PDB file of C-alpha atoms in Angstrom:
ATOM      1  CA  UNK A 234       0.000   0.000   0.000  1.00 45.00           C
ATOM      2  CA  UNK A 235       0.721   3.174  -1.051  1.00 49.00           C
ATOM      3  CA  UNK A 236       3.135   4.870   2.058  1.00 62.00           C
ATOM      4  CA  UNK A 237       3.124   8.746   1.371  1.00 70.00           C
ATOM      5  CA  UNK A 238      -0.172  11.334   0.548  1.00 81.00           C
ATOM      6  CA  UNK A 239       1.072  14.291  -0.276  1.00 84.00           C
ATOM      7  CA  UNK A 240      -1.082  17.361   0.081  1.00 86.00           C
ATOM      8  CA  UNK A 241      -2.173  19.376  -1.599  1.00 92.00           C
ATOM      9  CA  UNK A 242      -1.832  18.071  -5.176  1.00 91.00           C
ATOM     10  CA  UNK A 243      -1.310  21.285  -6.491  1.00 94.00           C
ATOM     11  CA  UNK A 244      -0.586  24.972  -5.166  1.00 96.00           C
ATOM     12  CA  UNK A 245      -0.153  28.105  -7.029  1.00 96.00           C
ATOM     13  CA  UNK A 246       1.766  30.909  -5.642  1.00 96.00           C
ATOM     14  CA  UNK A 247       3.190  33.954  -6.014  1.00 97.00           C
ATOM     15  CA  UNK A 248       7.368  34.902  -6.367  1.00 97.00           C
ATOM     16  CA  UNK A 249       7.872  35.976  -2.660  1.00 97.00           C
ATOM     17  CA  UNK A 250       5.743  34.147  -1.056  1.00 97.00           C
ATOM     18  CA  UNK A 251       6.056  30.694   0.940  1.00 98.00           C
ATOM     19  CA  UNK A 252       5.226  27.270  -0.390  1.00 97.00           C
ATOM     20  CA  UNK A 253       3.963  24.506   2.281  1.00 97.00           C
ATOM     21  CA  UNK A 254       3.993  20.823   1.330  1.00 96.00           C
ATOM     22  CA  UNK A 255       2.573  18.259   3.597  1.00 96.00           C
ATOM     23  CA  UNK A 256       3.044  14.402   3.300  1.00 95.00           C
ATOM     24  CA  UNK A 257       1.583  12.016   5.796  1.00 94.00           C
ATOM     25  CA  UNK A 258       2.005   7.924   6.025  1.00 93.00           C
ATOM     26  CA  UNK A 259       0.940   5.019   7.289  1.00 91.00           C
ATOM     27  CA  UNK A 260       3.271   2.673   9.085  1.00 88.00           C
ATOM     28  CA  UNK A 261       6.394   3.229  11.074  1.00 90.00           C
ATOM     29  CA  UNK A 262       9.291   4.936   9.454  1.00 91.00           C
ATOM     30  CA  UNK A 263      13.371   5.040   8.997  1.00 90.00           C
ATOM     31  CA  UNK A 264      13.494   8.301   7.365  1.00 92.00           C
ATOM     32  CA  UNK A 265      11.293  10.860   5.001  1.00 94.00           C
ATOM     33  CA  UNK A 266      12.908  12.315   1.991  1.00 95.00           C
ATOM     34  CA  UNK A 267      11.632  15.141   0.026  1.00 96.00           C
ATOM     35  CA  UNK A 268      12.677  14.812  -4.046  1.00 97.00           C
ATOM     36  CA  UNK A 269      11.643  17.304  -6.728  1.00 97.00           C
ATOM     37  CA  UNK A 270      10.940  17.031 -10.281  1.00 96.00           C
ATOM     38  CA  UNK A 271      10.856  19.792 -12.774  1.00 95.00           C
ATOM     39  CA  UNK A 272       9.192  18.572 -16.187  1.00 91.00           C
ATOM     40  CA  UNK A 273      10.490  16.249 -18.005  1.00 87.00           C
ATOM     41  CA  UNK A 274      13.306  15.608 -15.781  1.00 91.00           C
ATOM     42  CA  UNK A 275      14.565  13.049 -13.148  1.00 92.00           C
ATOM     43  CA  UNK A 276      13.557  13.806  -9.274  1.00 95.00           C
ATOM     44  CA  UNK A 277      16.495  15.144  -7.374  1.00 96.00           C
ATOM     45  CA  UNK A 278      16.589  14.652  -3.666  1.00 96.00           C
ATOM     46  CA  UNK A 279      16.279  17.629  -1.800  1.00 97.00           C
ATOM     47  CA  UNK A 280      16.497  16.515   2.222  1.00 96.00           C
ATOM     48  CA  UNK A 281      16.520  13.858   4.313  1.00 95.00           C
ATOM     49  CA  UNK A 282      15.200  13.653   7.954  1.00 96.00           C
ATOM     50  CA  UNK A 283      15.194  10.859  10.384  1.00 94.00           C
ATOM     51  CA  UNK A 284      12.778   9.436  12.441  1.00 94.00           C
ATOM     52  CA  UNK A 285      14.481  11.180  15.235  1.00 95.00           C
ATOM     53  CA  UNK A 286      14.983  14.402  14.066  1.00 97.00           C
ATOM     54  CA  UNK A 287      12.384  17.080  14.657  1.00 97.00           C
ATOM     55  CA  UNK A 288      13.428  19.400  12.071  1.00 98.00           C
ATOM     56  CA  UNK A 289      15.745  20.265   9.421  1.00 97.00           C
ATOM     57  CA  UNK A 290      16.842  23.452   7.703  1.00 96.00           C
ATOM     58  CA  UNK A 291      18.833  23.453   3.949  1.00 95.00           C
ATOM     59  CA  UNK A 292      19.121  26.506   2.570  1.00 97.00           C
ATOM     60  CA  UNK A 293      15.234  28.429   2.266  1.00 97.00           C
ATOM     61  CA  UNK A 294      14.011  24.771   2.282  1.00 98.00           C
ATOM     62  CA  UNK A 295      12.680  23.435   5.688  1.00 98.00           C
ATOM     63  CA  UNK A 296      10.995  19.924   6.760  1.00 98.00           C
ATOM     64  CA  UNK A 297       9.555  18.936   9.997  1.00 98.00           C
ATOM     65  CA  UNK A 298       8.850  15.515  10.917  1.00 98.00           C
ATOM     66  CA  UNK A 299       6.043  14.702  13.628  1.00 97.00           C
ATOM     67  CA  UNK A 300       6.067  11.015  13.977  1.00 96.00           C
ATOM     68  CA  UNK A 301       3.111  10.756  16.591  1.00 96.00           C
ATOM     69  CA  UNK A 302       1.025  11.996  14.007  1.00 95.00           C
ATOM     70  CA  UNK A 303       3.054  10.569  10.755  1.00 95.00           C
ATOM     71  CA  UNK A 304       3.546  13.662   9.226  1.00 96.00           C
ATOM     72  CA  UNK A 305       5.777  16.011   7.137  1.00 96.00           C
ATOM     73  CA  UNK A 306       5.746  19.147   6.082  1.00 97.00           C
ATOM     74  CA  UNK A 307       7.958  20.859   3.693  1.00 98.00           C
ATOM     75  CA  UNK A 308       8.260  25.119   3.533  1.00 98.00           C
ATOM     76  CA  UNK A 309       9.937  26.514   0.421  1.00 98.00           C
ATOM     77  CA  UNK A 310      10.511  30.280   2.029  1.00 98.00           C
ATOM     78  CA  UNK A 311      10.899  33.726  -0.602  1.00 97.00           C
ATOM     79  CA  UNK A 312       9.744  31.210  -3.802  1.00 97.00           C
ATOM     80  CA  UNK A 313      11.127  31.867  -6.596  1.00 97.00           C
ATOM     81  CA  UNK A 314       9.160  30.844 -10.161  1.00 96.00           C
ATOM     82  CA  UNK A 315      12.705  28.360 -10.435  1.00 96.00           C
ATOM     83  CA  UNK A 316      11.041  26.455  -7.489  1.00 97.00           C
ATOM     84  CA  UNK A 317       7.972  25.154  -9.926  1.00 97.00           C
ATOM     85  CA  UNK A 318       7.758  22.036  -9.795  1.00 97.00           C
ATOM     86  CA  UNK A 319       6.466  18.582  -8.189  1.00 96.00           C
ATOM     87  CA  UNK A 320       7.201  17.742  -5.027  1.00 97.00           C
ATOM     88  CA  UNK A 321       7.241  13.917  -3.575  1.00 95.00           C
ATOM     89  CA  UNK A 322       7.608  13.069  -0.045  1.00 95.00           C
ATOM     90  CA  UNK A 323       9.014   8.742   0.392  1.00 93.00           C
ATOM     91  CA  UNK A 324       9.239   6.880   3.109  1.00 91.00           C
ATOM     92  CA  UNK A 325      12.005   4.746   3.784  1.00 88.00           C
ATOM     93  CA  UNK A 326      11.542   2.141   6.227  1.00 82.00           C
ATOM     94  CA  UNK A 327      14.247  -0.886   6.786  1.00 73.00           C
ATOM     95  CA  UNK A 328      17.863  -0.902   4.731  1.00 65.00           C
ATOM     96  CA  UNK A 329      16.282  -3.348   2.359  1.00 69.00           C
ATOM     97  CA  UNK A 330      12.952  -1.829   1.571  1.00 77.00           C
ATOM     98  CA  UNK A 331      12.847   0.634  -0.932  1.00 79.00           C
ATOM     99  CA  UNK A 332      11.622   3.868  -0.476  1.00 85.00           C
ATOM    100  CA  UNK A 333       7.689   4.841  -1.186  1.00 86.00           C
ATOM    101  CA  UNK A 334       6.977   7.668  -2.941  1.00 89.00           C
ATOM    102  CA  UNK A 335       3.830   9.477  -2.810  1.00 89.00           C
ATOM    103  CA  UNK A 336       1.697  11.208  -5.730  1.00 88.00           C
ATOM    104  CA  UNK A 337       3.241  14.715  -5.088  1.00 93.00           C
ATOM    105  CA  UNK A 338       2.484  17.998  -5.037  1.00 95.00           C
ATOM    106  CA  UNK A 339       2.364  20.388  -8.502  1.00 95.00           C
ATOM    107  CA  UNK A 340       4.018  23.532  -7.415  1.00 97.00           C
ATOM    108  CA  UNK A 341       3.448  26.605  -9.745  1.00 97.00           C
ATOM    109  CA  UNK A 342       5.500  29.892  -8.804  1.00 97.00           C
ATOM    110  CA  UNK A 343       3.837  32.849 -10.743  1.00 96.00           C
ATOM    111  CA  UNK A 344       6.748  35.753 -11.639  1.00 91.00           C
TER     112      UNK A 344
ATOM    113  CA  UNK B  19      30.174  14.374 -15.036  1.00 62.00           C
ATOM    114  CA  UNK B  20      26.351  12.722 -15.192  1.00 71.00           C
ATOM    115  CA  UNK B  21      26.051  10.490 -11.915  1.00 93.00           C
ATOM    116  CA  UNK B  22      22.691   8.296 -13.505  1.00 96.00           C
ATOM    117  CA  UNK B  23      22.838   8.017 -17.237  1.00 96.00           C
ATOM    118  CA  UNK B  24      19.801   6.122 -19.166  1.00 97.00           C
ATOM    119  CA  UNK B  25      19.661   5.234 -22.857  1.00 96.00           C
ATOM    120  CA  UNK B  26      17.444   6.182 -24.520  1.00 97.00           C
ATOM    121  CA  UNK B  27      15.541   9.447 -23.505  1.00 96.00           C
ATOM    122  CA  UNK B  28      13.209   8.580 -25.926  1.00 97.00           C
ATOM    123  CA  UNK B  29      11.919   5.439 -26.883  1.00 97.00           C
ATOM    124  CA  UNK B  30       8.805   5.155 -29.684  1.00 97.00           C
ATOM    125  CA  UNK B  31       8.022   1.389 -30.753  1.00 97.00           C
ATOM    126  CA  UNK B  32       5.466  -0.867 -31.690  1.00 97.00           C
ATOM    127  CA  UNK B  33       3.206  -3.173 -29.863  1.00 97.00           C
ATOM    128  CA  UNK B  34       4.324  -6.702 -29.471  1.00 97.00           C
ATOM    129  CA  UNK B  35       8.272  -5.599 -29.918  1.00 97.00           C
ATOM    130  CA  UNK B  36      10.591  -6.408 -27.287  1.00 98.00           C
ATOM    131  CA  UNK B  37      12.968  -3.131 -26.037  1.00 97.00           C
ATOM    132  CA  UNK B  38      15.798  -2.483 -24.029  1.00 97.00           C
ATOM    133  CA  UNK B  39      16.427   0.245 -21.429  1.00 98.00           C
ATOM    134  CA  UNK B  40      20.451   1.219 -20.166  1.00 97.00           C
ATOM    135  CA  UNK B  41      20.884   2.707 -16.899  1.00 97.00           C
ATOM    136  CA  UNK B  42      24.754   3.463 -15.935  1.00 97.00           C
ATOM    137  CA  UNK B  43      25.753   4.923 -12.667  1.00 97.00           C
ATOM    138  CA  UNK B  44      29.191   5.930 -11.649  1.00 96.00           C
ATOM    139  CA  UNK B  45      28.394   6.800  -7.901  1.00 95.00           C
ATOM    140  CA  UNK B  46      29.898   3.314  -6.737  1.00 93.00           C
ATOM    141  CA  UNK B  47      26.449   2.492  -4.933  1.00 92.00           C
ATOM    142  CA  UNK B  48      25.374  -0.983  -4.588  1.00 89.00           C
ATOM    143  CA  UNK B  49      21.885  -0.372  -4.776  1.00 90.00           C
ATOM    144  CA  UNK B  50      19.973   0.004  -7.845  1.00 93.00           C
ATOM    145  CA  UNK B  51      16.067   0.509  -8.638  1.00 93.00           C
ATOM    146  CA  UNK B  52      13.394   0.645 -11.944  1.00 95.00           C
ATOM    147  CA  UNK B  53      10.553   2.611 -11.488  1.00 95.00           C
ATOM    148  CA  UNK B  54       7.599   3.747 -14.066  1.00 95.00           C
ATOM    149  CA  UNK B  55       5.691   7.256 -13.653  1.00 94.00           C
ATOM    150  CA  UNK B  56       2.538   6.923 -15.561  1.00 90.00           C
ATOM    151  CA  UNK B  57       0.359   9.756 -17.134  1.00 86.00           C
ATOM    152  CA  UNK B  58      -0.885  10.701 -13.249  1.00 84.00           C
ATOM    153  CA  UNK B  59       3.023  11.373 -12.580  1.00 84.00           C
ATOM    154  CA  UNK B  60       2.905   8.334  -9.764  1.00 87.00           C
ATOM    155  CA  UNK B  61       5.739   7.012  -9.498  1.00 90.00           C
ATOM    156  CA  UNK B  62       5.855   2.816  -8.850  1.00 90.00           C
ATOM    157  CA  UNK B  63       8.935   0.855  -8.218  1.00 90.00           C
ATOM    158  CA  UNK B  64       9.308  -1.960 -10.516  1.00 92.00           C
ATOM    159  CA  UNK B  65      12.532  -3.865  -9.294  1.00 90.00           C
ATOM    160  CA  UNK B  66      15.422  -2.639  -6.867  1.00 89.00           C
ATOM    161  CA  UNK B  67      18.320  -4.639  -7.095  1.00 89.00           C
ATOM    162  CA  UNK B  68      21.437  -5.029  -4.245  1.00 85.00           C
ATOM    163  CA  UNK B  69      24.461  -7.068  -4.613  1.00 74.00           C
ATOM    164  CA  UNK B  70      22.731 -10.026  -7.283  1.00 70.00           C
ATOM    165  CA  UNK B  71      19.717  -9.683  -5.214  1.00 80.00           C
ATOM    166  CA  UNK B  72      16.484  -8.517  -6.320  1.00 84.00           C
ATOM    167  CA  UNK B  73      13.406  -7.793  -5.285  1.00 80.00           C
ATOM    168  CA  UNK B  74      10.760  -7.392  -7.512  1.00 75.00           C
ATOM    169  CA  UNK B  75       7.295  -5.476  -7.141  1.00 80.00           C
ATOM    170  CA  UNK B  76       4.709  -8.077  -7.498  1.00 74.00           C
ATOM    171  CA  UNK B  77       2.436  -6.166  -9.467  1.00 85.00           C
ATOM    172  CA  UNK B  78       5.039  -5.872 -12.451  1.00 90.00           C
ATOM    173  CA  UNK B  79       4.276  -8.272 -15.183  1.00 92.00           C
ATOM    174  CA  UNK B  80       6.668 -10.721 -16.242  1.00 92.00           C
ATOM    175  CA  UNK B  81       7.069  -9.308 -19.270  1.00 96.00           C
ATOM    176  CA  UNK B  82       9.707  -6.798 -17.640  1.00 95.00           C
ATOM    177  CA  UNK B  83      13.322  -8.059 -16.579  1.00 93.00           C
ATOM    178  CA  UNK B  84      15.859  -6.486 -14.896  1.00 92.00           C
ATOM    179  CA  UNK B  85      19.902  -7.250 -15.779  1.00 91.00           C
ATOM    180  CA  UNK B  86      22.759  -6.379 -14.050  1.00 90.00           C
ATOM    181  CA  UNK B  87      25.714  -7.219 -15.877  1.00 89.00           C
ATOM    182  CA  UNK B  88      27.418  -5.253 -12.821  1.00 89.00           C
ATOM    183  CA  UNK B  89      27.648  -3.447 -10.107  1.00 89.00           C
ATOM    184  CA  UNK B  90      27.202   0.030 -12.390  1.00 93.00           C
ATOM    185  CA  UNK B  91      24.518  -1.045 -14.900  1.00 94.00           C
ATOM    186  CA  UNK B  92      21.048  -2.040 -14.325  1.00 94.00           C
ATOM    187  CA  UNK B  93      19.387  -2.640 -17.667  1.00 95.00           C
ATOM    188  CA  UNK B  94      15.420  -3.096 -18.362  1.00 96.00           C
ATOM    189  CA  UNK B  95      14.281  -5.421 -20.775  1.00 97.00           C
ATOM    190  CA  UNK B  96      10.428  -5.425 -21.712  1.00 97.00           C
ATOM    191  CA  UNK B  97       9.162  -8.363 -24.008  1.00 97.00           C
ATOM    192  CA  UNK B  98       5.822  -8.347 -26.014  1.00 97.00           C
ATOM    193  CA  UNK B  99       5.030  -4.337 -25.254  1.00 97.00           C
ATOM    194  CA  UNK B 100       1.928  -2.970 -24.476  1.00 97.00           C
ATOM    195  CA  UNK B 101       0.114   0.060 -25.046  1.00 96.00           C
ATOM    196  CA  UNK B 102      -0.201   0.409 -20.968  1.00 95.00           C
ATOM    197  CA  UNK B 103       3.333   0.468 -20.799  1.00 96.00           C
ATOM    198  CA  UNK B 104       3.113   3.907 -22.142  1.00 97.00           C
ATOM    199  CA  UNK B 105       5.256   5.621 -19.702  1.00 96.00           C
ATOM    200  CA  UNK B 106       8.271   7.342 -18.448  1.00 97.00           C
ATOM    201  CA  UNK B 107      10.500   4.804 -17.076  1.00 97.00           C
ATOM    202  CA  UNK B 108      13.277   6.067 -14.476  1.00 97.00           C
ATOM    203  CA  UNK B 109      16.516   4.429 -12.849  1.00 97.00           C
ATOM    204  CA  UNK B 110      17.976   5.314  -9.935  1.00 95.00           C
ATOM    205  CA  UNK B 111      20.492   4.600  -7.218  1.00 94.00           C
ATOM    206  CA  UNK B 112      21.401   4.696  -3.922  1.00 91.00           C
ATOM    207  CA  UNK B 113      24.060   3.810  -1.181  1.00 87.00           C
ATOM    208  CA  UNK B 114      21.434   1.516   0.539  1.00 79.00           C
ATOM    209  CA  UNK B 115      17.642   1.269   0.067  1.00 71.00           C
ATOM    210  CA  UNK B 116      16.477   3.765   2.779  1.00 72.00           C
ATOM    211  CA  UNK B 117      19.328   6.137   1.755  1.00 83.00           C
ATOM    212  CA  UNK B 118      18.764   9.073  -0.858  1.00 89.00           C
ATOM    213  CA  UNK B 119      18.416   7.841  -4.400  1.00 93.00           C
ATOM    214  CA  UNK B 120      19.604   9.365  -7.609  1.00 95.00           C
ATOM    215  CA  UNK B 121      17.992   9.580 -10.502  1.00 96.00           C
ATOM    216  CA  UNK B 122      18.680   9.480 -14.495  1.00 96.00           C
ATOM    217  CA  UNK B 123      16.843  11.810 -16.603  1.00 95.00           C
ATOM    218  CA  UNK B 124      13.943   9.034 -17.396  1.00 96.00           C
ATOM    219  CA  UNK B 125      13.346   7.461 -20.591  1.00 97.00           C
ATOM    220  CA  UNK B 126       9.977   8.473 -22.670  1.00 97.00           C
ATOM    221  CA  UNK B 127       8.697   4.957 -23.791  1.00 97.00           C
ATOM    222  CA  UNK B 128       5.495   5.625 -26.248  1.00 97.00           C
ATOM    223  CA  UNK B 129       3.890   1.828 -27.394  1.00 97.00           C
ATOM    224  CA  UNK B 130       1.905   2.605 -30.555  1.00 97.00           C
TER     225      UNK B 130
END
């Protein structure tokens, strides 16, 4: 069964303004990665947060992880219209299951 | 230098024909995947493969094999196509399976 739901499934914004993602799963986790995908290309992994990490910062991108209610979210702060895109949150959950991804989020960034 | 390389981007063919996919990565990992992104952009994991073993999604016909020559190359082979396999197939690759993955650029397979 499917592990991540990302939501929402799309969001339009303006330059300037911040972008929040959120993912939520199902079963117990090892980590939650955030990829993106601009069209037409491969995803590229953006951050990676462990189960016991609270919160993590990477340049204007930042992801909190609340595993009592299996939950992500990921803020993209001062967007620019670079930052459209789709956004996928996956689960990874042992060293020898792969990662889940979820359906994503569109992301459009309006100059 | 391009970490996850796939041949070919794109990829138009007939029904019935059998293809080939290349994936090459020269990031030393040991782990190496297949998924498929359909029309929806969801992506499904077909096959991940670690060390000569392999674990294969259940739901992917058996029409698709994976084969690692080695360690670097995971190749896709896909016998009989069908129009449903219409999709954009990526490979990818990571250190270990719950690590961060890489990704090539995806190859555009159109079954007509």
């Amino acid at each position: 069964s499917q592990q991540g739901e990302e939501d929402p499934q799309a969001l339009s914004i303006q330059e300037g303004e911040n972008a929040t993602m959120n993912c939520s799963y199902k079963t117990s986790i090892n980590n939650l990665q955030w990829y993106r995908q601009n069209s037409g290309r491969g995803l590229v992994h953006l951050i990676l947060i462990r189960s016991n990490e609270r919160e993590k910062h990477s340049g204007r991108l930042r992801v909190t992880l609340d595993t009592s209610k299996k939950s992500s979210s990921l803020l993209i702060t001062a967007s620019r219209a670079a930052d459209t895109a789709s956004y996928f949150c996956a689960t990874g959950i042992s060293g020898n299951t792969p990662l889940v991804f979820g359906k994503g989020t569109r992301l459009s960034v309006i100059a | 230098d391009t970490a996850v390389s796939q041949t070919p981007k794109y990829l138009v063919t007939q029904m019935g024909n059998d293809k080939s996919i290349k994936c090459e990565q020269n990031l030393g990992h040991d782990t190496m995947y297949w998924y498929k992104q359909d029309s929806k952009k969801f992506l499904k994991i077909m096959f991940s493969y670690n060390n000569k073993e392999l674990i294969i999604n259940e739901t992917v016909p058996n029409r698709f094999s994976p084969k690692s020559p080695d360690k670097a190359h995971l190749n896709l082979h896909i016998n009989s196509l069908e129009l449903g396999d219409s999709a954009v197939y990526f490979c990818a690759s990571s250190q270990d399976a719950a690590f961060e993955q890489y990704f090539g650029p995806g190859t555009r397979l159109t079954v007509t």
